[in-house]
Short mmCIF file of C-alpha atoms in Angstrom, two decimals:
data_model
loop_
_atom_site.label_atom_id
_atom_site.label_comp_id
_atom_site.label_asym_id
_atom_site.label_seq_id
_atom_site.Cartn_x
_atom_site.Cartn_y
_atom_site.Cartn_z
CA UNK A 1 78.72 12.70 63.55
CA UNK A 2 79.69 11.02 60.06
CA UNK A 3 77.04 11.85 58.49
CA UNK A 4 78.06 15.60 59.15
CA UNK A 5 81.62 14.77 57.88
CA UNK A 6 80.39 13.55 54.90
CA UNK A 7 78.05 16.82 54.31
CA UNK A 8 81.51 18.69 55.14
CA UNK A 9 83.58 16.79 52.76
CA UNK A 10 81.27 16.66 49.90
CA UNK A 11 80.61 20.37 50.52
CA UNK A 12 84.43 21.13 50.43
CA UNK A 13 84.07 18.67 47.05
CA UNK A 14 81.49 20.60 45.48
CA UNK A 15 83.24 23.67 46.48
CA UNK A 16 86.56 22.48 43.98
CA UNK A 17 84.26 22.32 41.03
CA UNK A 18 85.90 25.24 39.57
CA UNK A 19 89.23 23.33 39.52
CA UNK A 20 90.01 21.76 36.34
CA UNK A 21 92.28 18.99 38.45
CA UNK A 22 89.49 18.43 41.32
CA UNK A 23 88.99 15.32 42.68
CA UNK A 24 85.06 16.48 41.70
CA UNK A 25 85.43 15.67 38.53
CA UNK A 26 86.51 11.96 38.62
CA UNK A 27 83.44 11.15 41.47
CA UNK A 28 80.66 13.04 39.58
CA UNK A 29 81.66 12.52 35.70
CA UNK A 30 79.36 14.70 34.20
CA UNK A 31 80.41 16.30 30.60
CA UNK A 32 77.27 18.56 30.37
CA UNK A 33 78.25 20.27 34.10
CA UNK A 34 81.93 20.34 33.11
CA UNK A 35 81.56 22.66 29.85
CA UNK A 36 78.71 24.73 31.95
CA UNK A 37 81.42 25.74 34.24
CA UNK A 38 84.47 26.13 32.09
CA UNK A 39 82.60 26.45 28.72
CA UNK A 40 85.39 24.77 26.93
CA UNK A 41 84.48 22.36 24.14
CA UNK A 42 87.93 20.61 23.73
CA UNK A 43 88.40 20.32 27.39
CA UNK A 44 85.08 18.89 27.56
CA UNK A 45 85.80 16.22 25.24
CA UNK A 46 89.01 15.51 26.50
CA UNK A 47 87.27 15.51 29.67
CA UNK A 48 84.58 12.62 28.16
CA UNK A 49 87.34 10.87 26.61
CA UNK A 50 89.07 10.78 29.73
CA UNK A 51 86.23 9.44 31.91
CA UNK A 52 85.16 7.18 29.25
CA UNK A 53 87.50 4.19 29.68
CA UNK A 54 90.36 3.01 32.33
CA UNK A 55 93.27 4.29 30.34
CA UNK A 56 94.06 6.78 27.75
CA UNK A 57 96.68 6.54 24.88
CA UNK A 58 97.12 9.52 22.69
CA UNK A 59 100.16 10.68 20.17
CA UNK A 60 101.22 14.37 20.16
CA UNK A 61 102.90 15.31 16.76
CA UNK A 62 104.52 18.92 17.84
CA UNK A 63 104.90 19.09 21.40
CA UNK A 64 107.10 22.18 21.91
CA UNK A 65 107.65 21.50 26.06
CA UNK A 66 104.53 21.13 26.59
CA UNK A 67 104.11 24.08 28.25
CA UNK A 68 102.31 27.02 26.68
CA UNK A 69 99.04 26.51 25.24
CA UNK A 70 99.34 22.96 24.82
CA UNK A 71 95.80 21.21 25.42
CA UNK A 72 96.75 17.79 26.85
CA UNK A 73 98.97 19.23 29.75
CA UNK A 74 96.67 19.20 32.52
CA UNK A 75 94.79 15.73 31.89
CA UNK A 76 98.77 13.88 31.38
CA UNK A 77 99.12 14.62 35.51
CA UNK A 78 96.57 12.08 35.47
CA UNK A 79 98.36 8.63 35.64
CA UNK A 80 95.88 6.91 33.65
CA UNK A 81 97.09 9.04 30.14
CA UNK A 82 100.36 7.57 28.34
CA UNK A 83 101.50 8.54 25.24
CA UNK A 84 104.08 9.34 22.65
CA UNK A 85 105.39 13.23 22.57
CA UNK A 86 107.62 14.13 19.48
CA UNK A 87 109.42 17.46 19.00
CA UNK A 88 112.68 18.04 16.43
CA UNK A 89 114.28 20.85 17.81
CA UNK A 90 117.24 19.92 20.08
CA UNK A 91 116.59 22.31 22.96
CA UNK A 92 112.82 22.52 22.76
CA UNK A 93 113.41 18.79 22.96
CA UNK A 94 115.69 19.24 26.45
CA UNK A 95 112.70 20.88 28.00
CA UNK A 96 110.33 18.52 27.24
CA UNK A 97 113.00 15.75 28.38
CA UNK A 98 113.76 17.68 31.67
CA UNK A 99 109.83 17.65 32.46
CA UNK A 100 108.51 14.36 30.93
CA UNK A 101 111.70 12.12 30.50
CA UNK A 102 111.44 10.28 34.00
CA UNK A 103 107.72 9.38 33.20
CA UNK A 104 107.42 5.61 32.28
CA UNK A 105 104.24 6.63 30.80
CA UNK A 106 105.33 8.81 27.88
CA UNK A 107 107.68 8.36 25.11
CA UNK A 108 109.67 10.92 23.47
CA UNK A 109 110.53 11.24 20.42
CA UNK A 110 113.57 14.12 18.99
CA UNK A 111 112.41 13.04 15.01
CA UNK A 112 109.70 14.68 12.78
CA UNK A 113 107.28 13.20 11.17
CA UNK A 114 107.54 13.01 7.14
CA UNK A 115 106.23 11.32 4.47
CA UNK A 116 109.14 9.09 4.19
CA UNK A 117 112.45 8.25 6.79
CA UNK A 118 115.33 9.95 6.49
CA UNK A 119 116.87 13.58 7.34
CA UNK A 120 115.27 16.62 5.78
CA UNK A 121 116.37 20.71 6.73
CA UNK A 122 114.45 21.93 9.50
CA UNK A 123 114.06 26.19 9.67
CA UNK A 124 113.72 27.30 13.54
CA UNK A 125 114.15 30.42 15.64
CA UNK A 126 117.43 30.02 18.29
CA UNK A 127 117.11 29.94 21.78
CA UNK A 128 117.24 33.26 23.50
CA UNK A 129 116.82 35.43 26.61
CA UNK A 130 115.34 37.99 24.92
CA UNK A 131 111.99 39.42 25.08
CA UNK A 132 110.63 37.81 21.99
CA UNK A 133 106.91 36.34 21.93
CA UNK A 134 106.09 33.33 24.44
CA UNK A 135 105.60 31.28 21.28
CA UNK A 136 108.95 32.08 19.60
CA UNK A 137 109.75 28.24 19.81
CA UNK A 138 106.66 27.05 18.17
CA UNK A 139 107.13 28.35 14.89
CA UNK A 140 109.62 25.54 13.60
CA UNK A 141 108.76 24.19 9.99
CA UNK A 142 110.21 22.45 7.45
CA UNK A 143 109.59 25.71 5.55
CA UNK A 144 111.56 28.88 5.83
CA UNK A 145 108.79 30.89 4.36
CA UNK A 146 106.10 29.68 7.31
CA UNK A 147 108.77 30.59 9.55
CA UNK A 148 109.13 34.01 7.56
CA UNK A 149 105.17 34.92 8.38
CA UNK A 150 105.80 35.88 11.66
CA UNK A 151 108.82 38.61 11.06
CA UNK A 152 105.95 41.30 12.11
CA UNK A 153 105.83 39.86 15.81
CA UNK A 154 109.61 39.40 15.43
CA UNK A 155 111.18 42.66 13.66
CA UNK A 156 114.70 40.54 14.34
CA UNK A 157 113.60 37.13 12.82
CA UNK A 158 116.04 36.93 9.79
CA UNK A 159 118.53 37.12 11.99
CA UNK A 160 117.49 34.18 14.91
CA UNK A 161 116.23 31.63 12.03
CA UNK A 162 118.55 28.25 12.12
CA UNK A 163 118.71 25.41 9.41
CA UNK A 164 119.61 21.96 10.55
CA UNK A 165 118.51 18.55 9.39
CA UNK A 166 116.37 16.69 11.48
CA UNK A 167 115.75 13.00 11.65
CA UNK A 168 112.01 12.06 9.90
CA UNK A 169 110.40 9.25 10.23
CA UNK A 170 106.54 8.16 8.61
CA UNK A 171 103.74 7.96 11.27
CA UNK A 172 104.19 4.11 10.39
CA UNK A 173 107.09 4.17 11.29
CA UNK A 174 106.86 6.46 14.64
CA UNK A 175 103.69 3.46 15.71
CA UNK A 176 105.73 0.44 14.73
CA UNK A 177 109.04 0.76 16.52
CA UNK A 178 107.08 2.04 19.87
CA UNK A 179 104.73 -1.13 19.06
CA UNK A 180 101.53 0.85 19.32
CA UNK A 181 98.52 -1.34 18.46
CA UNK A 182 95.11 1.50 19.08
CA UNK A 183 95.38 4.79 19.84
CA UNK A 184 92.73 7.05 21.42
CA UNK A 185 93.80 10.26 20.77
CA UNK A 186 96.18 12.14 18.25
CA UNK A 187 96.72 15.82 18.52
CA UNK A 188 98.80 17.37 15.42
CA UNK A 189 100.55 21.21 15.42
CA UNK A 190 103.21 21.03 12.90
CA UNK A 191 102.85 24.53 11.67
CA UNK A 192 101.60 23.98 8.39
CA UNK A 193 102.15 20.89 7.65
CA UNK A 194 98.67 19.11 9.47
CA UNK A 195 97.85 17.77 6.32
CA UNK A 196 100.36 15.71 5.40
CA UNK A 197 100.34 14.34 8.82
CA UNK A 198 96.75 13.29 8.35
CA UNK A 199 97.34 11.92 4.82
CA UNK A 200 100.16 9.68 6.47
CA UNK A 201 97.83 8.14 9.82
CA UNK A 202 95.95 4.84 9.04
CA UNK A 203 93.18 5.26 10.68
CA UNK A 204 90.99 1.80 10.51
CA UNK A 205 93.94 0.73 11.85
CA UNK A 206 94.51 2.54 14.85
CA UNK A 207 90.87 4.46 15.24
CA UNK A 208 91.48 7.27 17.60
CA UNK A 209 88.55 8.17 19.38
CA UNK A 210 89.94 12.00 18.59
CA UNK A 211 92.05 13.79 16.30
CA UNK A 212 93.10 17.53 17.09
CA UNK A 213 95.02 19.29 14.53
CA UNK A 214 95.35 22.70 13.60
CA UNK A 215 94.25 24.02 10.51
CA UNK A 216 95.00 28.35 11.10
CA UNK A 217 98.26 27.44 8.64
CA UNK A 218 97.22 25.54 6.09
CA UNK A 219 95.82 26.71 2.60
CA UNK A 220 92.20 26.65 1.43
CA UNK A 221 92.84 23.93 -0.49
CA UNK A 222 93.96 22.03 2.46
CA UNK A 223 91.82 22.96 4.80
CA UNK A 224 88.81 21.53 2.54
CA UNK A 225 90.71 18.22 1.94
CA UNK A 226 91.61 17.62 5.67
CA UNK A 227 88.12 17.66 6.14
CA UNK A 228 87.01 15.72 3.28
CA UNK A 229 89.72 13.20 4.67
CA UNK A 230 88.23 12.40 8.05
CA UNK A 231 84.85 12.67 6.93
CA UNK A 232 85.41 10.05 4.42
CA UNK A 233 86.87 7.68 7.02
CA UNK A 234 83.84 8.24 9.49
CA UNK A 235 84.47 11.09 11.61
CA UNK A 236 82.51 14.32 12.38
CA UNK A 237 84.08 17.76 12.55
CA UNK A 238 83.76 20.88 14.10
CA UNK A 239 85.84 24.40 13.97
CA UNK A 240 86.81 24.73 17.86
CA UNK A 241 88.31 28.31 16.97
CA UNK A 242 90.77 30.30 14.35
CA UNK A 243 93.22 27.97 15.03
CA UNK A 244 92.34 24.46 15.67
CA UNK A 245 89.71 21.55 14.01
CA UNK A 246 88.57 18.76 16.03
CA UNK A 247 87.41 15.13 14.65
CA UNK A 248 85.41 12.65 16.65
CA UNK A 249 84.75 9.10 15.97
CA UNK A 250 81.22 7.90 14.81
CA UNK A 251 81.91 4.95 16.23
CA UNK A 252 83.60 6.49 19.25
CA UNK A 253 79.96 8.24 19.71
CA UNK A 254 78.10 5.50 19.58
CA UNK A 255 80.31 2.81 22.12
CA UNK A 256 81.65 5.83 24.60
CA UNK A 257 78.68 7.38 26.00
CA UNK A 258 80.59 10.24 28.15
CA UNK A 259 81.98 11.11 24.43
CA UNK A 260 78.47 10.90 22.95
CA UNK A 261 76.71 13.49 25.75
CA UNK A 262 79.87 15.91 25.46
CA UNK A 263 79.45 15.91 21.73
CA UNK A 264 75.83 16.74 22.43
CA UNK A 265 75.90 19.79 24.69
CA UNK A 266 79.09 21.28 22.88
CA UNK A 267 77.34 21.26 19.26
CA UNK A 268 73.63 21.64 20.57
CA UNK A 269 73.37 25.70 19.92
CA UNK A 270 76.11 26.00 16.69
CA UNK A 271 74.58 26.91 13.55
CA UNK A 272 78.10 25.44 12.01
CA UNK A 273 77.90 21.93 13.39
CA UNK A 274 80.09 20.37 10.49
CA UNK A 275 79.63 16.80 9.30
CA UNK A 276 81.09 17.19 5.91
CA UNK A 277 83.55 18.87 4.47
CA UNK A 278 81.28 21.36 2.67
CA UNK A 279 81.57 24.29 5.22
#
């Protein structure tokens, strides 16, 4: 009789594979079956990061609400993740309060990040009702002209763009007065301005595991020296998609083993398997 429960319950297990939030996954922690189902690199190694160790701290530079397309959304319901969420704009910043602010577990932040404290002018699209893109939100920058881009999704953009000035302070800054010591994972979407963000993180210091950023918006030029950055300071690389770069640890590869196997089966077939940052 119990041992045809326990065929029943790990059949009805099994059966919740396909669920990104299943039980499954935290009793049979397998990276290589995970991205054979979803076929999702980052989730994968978020997945392996995730299973890797008892808890997870990461720091999210451009959180928006955390809502639409954001990457980290489904693995914060687990109680295990904490972490630091910073957005500037004041009612992007409500939303993200409303959903996140009774959470022990996560800090916000209503600052941006900058090479140096203070206030600097901030260009974003106004709240509205309308029937503008999903993303109209996102698209904050400290530079009109980013903003400016996407006028062909948005015929009416001149018109919804808003200046303000918006507290900065320097990544240093952002760790020291929230007393963070390591941090596993930082994921960066400031619309352009990745790089600098990079530029600013000390990373022997604080040796994240993983470092998401997106590099659709920045220039060439950038793009090469983001890469040449994190390579230099022991990471390897690889293009997820046209919009985002991911960088895992060497040394996170060789101590986290989950990490090590995802790495494995996600770059085992891609003729662009970056190390460097000569691609």
């Amino acid at each position: 009789m119990m041992l045809a429960k326990l065929k029943t319950y790990i059949s009805r297990l099994v059966g919740k594979r396909s669920d990104k939030q299943s039980k499954f996954w935290n009793i049979f922690k397998s990276p290589s079956l995970r991205y054979k189902i979803f076929k999702d690199k980052l989730d994968t190694l978020l997945y392996s990061l995730s299973i890797s160790q008892a808890h997870i701290f990461f720091i999210q530079v451009g959180s928006n609400d955390s809502s639409y397309g954001d990457p980290l959304r489904s693995f914060m319901l687990d109680e295990r993740w904490c972490g630091i969420m910073i957005e500037p704009v004041d009612y992007v910043f409500k939303r993200l309060s409303s959903k996140y602010g009774d959470y022990g577990r996560f800090k916000l932040e209503n600052v941006a990040i900058a090479e140096v404290n203070g206030f600097k002018e901030f260009y974003y699209v106004e709240e509205t009702d309308s029937s503008l893109p999903v993303w109209y939100d996102q698209i904050g920058s400290f530079s009109l002209s980013h903003v400016l881009k996407h006028i062909d999704f948005i015929p009416e953009l001149e018109q919804l763009i808003r200046k303000t000035q918006v507290e900065c302070i320097t990544f240093e800054e952002l760790c020291n007065r929230n007393s963070v010591r390591t941090v596993d994972l930082i994921h960066i979407d400031t619309e352009g301005f990745d790089y600098e963000v990079l530029k600013m993180i000390d990373v022997d210091r604080f040796q994240p595991s993983l470092i998401l950023y997106e590099h659709k918006h920045l220039s060439d030029s950038d793009r090469i020296s983001a890469r040449s950055l994190l390579s230099a300071r022991g990471y390897q690389l690889l293009q997820l998609n046209s919009m985002d770069t991911v960088a895992v640890s060497v040394k996170a590869l060789e101590n986290r083993k989950p990490l090590k196997w995802a790495w494995k089966v996600i770059t085992k077939n891609l003729s662009y398997h970056q190390n460097s940052a000569s691609n």
